[in-house]
mmCIF file of C-alpha atoms in Angstrom:
data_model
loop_
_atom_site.group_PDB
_atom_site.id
_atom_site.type_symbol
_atom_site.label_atom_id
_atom_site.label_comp_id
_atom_site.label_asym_id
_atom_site.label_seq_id
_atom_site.Cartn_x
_atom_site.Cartn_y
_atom_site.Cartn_z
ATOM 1 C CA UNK Q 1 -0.015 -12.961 -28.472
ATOM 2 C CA UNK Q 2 3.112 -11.002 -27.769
ATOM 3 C CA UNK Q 3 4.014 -9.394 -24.453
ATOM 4 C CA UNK Q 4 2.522 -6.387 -23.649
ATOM 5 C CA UNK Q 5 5.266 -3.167 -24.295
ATOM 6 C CA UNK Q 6 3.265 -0.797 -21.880
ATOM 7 C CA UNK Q 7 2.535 -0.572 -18.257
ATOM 8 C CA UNK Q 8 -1.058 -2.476 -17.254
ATOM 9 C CA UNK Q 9 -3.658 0.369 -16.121
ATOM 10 C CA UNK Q 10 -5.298 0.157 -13.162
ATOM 11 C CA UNK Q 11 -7.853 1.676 -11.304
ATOM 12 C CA UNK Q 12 -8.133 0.362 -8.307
ATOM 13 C CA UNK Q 13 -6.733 3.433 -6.894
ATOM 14 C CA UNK Q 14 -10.007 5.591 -7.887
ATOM 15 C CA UNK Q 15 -11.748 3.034 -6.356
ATOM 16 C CA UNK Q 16 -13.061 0.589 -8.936
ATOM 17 C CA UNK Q 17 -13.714 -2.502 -8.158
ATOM 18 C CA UNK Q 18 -15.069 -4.189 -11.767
ATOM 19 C CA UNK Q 19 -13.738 -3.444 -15.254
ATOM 20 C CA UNK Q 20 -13.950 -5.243 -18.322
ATOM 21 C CA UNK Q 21 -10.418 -6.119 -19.739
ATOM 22 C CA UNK Q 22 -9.086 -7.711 -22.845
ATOM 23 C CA UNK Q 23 -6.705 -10.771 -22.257
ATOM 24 C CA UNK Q 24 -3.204 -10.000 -23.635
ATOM 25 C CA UNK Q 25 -1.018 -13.007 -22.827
ATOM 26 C CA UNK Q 26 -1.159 -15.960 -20.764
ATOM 27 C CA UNK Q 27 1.698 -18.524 -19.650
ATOM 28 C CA UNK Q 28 2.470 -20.853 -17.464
ATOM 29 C CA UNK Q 29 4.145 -19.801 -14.204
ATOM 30 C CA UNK Q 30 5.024 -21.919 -11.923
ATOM 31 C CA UNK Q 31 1.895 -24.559 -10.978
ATOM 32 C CA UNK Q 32 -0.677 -21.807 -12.070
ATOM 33 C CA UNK Q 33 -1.078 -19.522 -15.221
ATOM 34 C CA UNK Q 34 -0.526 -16.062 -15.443
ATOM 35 C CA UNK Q 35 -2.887 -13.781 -16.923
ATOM 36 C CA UNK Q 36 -2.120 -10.510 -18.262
ATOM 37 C CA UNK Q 37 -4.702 -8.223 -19.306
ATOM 38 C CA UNK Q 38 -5.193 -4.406 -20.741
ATOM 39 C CA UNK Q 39 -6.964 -2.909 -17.765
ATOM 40 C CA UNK Q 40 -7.613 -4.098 -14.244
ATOM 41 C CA UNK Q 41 -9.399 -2.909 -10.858
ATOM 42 C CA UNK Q 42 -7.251 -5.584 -9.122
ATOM 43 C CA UNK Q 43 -4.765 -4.392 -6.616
ATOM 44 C CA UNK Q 44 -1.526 -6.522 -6.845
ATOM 45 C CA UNK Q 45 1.005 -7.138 -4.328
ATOM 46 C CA UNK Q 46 4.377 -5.435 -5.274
ATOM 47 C CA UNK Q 47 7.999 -7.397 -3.881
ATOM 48 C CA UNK Q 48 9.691 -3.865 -3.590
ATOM 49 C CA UNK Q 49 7.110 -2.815 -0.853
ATOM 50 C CA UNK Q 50 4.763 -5.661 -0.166
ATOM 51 C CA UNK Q 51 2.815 -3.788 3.048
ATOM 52 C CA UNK Q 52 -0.609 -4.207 1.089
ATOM 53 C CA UNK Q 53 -1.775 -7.776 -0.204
ATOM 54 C CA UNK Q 54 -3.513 -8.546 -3.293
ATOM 55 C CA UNK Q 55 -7.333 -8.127 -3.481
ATOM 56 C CA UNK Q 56 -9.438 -11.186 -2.943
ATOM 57 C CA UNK Q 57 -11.118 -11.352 -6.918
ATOM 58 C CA UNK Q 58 -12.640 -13.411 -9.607
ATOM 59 C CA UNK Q 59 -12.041 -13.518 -13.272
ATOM 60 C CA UNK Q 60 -14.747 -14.289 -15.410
ATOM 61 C CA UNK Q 61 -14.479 -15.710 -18.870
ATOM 62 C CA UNK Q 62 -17.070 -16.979 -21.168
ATOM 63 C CA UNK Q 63 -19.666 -16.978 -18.335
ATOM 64 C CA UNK Q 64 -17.466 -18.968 -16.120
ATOM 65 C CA UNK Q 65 -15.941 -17.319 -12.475
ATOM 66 C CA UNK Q 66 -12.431 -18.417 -12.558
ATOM 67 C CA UNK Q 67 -10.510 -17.370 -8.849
ATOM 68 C CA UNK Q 68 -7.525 -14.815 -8.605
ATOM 69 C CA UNK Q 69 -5.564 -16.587 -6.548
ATOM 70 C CA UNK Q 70 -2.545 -14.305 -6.568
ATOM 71 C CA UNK Q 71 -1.551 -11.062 -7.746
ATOM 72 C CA UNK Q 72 1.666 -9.679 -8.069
ATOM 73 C CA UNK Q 73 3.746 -7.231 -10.174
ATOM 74 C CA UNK Q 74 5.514 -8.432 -12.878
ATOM 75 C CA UNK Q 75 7.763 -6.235 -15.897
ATOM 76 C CA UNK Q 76 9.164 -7.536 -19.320
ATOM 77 C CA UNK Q 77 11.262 -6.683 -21.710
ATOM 78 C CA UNK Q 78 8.737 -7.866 -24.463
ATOM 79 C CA UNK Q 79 10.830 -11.432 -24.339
ATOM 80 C CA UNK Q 80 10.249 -12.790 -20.597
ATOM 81 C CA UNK Q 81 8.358 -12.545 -18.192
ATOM 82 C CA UNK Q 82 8.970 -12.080 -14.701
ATOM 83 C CA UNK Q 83 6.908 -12.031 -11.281
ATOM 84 C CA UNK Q 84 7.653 -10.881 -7.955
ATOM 85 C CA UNK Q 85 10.862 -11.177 -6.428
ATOM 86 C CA UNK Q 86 12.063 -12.290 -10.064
ATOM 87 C CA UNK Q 87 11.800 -9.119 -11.697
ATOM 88 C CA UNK Q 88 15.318 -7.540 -12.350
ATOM 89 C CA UNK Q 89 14.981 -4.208 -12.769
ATOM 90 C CA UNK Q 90 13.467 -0.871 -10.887
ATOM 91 C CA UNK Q 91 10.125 0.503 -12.061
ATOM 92 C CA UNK Q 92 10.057 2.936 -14.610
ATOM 93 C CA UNK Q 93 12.953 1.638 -15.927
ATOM 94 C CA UNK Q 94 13.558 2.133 -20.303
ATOM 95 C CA UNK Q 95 12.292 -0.631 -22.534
ATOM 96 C CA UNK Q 96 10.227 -2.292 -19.773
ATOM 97 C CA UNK Q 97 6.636 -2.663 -18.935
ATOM 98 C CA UNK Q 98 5.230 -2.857 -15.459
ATOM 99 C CA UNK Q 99 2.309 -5.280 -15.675
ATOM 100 C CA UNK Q 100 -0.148 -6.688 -13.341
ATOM 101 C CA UNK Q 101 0.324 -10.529 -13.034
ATOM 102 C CA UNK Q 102 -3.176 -12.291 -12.393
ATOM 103 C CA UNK Q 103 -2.620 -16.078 -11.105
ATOM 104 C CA UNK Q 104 -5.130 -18.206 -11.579
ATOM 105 C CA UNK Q 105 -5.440 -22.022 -11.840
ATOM 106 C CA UNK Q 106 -3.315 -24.030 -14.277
ATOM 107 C CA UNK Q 107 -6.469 -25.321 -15.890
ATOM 108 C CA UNK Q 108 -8.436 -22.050 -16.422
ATOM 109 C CA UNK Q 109 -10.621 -21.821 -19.091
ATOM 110 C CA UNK Q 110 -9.582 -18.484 -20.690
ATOM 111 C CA UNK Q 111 -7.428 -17.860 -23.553
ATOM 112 C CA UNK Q 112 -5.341 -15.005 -25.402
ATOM 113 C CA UNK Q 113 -7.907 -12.614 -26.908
ATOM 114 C CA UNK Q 114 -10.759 -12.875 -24.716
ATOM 115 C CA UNK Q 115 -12.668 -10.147 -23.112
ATOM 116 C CA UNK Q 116 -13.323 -10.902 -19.314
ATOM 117 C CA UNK Q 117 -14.527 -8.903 -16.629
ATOM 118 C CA UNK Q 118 -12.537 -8.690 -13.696
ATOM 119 C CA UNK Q 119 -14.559 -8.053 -9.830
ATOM 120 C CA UNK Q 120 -12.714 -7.781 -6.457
ATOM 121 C CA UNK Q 121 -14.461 -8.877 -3.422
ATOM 122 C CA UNK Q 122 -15.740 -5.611 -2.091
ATOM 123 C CA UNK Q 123 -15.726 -5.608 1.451
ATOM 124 C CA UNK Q 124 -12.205 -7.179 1.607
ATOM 125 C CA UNK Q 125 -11.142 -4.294 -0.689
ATOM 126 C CA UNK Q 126 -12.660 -1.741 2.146
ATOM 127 C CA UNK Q 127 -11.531 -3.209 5.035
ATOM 128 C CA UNK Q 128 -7.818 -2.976 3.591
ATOM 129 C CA UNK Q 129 -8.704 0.810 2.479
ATOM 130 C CA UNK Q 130 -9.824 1.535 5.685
ATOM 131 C CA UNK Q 131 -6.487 -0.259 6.967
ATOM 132 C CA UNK Q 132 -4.205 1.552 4.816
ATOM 133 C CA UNK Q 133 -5.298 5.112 4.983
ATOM 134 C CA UNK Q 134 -5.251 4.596 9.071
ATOM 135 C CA UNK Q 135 -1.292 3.500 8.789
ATOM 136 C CA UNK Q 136 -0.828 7.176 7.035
ATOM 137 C CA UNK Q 137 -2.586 8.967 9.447
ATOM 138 C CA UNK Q 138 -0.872 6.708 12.360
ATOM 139 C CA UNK Q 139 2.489 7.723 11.060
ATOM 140 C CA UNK Q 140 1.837 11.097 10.839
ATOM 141 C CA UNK Q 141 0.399 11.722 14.524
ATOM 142 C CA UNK Q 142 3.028 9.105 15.800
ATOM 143 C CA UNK Q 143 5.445 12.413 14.046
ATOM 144 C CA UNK Q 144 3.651 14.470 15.488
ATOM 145 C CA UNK Q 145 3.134 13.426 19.157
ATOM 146 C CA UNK Q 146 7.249 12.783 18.910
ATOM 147 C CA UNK Q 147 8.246 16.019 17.237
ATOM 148 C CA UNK Q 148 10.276 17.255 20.405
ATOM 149 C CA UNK Q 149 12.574 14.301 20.673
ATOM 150 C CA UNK Q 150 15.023 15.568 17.982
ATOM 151 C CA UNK Q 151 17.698 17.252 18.481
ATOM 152 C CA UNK Q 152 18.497 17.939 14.730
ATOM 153 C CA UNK Q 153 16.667 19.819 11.918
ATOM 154 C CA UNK Q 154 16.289 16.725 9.051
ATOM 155 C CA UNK Q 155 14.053 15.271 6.795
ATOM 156 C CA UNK Q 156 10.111 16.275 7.493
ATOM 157 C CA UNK Q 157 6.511 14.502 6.873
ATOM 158 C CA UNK Q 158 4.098 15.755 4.877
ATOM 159 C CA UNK Q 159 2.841 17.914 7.571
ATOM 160 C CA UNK Q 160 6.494 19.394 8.086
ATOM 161 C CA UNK Q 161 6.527 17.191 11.344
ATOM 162 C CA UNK Q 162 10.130 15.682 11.903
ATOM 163 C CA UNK Q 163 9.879 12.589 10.188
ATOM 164 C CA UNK Q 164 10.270 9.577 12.822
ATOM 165 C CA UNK Q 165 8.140 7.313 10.733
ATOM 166 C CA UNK Q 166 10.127 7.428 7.193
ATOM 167 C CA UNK Q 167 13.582 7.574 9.416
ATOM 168 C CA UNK Q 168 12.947 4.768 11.679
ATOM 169 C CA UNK Q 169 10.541 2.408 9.786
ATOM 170 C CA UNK Q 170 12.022 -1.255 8.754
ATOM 171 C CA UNK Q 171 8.182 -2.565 7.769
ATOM 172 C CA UNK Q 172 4.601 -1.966 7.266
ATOM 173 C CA UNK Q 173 2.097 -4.331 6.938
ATOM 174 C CA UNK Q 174 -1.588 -3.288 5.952
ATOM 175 C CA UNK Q 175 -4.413 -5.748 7.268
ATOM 176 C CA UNK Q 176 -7.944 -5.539 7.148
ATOM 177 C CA UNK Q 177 -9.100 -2.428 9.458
ATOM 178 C CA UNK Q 178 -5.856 -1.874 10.600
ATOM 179 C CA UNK Q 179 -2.131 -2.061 9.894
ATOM 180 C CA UNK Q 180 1.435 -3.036 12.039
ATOM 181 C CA UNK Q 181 4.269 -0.909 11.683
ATOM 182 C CA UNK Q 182 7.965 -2.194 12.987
ATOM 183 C CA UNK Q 183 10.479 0.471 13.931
ATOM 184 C CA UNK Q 184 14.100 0.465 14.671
ATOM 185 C CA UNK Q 185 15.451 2.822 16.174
ATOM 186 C CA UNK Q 186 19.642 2.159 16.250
ATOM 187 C CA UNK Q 187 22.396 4.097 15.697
ATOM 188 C CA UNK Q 188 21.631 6.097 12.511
ATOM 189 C CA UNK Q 189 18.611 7.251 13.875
ATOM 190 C CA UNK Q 190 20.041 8.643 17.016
ATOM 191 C CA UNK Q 191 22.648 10.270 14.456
ATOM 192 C CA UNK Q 192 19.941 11.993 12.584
ATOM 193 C CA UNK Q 193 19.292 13.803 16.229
ATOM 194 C CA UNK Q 194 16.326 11.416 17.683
ATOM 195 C CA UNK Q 195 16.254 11.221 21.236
ATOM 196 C CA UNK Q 196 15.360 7.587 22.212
ATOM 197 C CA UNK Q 197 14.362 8.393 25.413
ATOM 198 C CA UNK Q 198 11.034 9.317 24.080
ATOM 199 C CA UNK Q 199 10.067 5.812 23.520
ATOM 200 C CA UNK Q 200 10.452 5.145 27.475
ATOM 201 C CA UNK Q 201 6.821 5.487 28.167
ATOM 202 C CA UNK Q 202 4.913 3.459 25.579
ATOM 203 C CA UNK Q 203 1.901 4.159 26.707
ATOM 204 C CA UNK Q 204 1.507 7.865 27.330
ATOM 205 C CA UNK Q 205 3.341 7.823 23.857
ATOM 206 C CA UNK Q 206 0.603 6.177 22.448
ATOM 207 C CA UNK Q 207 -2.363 8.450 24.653
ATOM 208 C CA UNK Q 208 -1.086 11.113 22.929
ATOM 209 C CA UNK Q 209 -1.421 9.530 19.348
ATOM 210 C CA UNK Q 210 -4.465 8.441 20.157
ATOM 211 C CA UNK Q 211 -5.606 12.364 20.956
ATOM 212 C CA UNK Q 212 -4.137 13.379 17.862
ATOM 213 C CA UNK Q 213 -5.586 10.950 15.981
ATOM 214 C CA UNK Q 214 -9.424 11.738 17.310
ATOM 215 C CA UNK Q 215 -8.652 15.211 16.466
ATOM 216 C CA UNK Q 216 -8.559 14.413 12.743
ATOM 217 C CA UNK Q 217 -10.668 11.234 12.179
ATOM 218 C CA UNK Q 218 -14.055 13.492 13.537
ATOM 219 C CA UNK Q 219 -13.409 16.431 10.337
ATOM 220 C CA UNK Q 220 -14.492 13.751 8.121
ATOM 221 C CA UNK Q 221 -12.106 15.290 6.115
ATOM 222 C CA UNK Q 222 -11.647 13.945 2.568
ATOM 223 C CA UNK Q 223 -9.269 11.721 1.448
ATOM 224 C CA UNK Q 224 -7.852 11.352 -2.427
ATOM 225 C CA UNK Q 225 -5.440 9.709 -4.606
ATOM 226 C CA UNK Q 226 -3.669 12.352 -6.981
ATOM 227 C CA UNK Q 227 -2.038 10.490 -9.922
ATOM 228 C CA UNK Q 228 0.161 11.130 -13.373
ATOM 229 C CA UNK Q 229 -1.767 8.842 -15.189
ATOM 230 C CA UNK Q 230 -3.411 5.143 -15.311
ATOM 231 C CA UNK Q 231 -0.009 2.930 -16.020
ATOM 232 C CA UNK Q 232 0.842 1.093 -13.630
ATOM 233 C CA UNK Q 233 4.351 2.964 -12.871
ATOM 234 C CA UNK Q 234 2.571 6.315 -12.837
ATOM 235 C CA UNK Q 235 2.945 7.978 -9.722
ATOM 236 C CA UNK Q 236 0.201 8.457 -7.173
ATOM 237 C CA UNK Q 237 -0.231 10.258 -4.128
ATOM 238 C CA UNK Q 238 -2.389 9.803 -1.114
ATOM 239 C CA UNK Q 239 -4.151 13.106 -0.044
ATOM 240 C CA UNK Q 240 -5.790 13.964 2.698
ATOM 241 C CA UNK Q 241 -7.254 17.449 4.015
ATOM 242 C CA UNK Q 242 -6.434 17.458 7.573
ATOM 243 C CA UNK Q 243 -6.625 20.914 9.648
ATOM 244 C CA UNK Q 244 -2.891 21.399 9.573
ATOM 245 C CA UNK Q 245 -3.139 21.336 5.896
ATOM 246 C CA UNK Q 246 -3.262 18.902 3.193
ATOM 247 C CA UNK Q 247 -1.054 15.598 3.570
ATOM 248 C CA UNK Q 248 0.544 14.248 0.417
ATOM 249 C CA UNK Q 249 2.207 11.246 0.681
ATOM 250 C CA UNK Q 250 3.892 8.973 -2.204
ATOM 251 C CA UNK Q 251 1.295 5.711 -2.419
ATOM 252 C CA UNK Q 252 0.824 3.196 -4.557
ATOM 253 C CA UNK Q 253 -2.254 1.311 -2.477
ATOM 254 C CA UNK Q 254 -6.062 2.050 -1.789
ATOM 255 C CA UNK Q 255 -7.579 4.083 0.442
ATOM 256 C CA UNK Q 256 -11.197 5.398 2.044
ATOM 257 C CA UNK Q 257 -12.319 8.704 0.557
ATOM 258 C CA UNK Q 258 -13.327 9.552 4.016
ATOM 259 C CA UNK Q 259 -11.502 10.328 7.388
ATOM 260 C CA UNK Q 260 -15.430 9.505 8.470
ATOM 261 C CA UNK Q 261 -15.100 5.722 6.811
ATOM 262 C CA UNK Q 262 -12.572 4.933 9.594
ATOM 263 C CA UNK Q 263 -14.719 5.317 12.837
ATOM 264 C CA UNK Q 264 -12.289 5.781 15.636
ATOM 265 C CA UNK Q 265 -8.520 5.226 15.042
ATOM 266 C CA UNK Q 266 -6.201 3.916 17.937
ATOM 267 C CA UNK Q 267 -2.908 2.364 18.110
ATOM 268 C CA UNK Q 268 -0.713 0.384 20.368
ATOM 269 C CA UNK Q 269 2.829 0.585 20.991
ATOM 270 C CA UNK Q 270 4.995 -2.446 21.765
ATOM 271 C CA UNK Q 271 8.812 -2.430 22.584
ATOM 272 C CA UNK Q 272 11.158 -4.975 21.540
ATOM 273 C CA UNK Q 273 14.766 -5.534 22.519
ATOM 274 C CA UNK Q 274 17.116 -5.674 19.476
ATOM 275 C CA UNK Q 275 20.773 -5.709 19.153
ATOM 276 C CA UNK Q 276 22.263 -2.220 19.724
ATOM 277 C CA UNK Q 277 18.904 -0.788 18.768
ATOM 278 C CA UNK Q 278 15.506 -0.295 19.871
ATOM 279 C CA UNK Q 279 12.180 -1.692 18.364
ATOM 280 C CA UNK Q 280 8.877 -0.388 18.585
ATOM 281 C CA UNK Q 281 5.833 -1.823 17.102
ATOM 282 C CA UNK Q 282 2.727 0.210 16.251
ATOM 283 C CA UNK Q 283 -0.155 -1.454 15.680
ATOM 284 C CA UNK Q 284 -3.080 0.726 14.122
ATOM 285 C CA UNK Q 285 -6.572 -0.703 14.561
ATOM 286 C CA UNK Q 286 -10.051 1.505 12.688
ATOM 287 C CA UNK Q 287 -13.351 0.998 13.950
ATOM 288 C CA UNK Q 288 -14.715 1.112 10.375
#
């Protein structure tokens, strides 16, 4: 078959974890194949923003459970192919589709035209859920518990908080239950009006997210994903009704549809030393 000409759809964002997909195209990539099918539950790793993993999943074709071993997001042109870091162009962009690239073994037994079903490992998929929507709430009570430190009006969080996460963040990393967050804070961000003294006492720092962060996670409030559509490019949004309002933040991941699926929510601050700059890292740990 030929390359697909429109984005994969997925639903792992509402929370599926099975569909049954047709098989569109398969090559070789590297020492595995790549699978590309119509419809998947499968949440892939994306190179542009890689801070949540693949899910843990199993293909099975013809009665036989063939592993996922990777997945990543891949675009063509409807000639090539590419995976990862390989693909050449932005998301959305004309004449491309965005698929989702399942790697399995170089031997599989599945072929072009097949109908498989598709199943992610279910508690993996929670625990990274749980992970994820803790980092948003994290960064947003970090904001908060910092919103005196600046100096300048700028750019706010989705809580109108001045925004010390999306100014100062170099990485985010989701892991099961939890999630690490590195910060820099150098010379732009002291331009933008941030007063770095605010990071000299980690810990009370931290006290108060913690307080903040009990103060939401005991509403139970709900959580959601608002989206444009099932393709893989359309855009999503992470909701969640907190008592200052409802959060919306751009997402692409999976989350809980709970604040009550996270059980208590702390984090711990870290300082590291960098050149001309200083480094915090905030790492977010959910009781489940």
């Amino acid at each position: 078959m030929t390359l697909p000409r429109t984005d994969t759809l997925v639903t792992y964002a509402a929370g599926s974890i099975e569909e049954t997909a047709a098989v569109l195209h398969m090559q070789p990539l590297g020492d595995r194949l790549a699978v590309l099918v119509d419809r998947t539950p499968v949440h892939p790793v994306d190179a542009g923003w890689p801070d949540q993993g693949p899910d843990s999943a199993m293909l099975v074709a013809n009665g036989e459970a063939i592993e996922i071993v990777d997945a990543v997001v891949g675009a063509t042109d409807g000639e090539t192919l590419f995976a990862g870091t390989d693909v050449p162009v932005r998301k959305g962009t004309e004449g491309w589709a965005f698929v989702v690239v399942h790697l399995v073994a170089a031997d599989a037994a599945v072929a072009e035209g097949d109908t498989v079903m598709l199943a992610v490992e279910a508690d993996q998929r929670q625990a990274l859920s749980v992970g994820h929507t803790a980092c948003h709430l994290a960064s947003l009570a970090l904001n908060r518990a910092l919103a005196g430190a600046w100096r300048k009006e700028g750019r706010t969080d989705a809580l109108g908080a001045p925004d010390f996460d999306g100014t100062a963040i170099e990485t985010s990393t989701i892991t099961p239950n939890g999630s690490v967050d590195e910060f820099r804070v150098g010379k732009s961000v002291r331009k933008a009006g941030f007063d770095p003294a605010a990071l000299d006492d980690l810990a009370a720092l931290g006290h108060e997210v913690d307080r903040i962060l009990a103060g939401w996670t005991t509403t139970g409030a709900v959580v959601r994903i608002d989206a444009d559509g099932e393709g893989l490019t359309d855009r999503r949004w992470w909701v969640a009704d907190l008592p200052e309002g409802a959060a919306r933040i751009p997402c692409g991941g999976t989350h809980v549809r709970s604040l009550s699926e996270l059980g208590a929510v702390t984090v711990t601050l870290t300082r590291r030393e960098l050149e001309g700059a200083v480094g915090v890292t905030m790492t977010t740990r959910a009781s489940g």
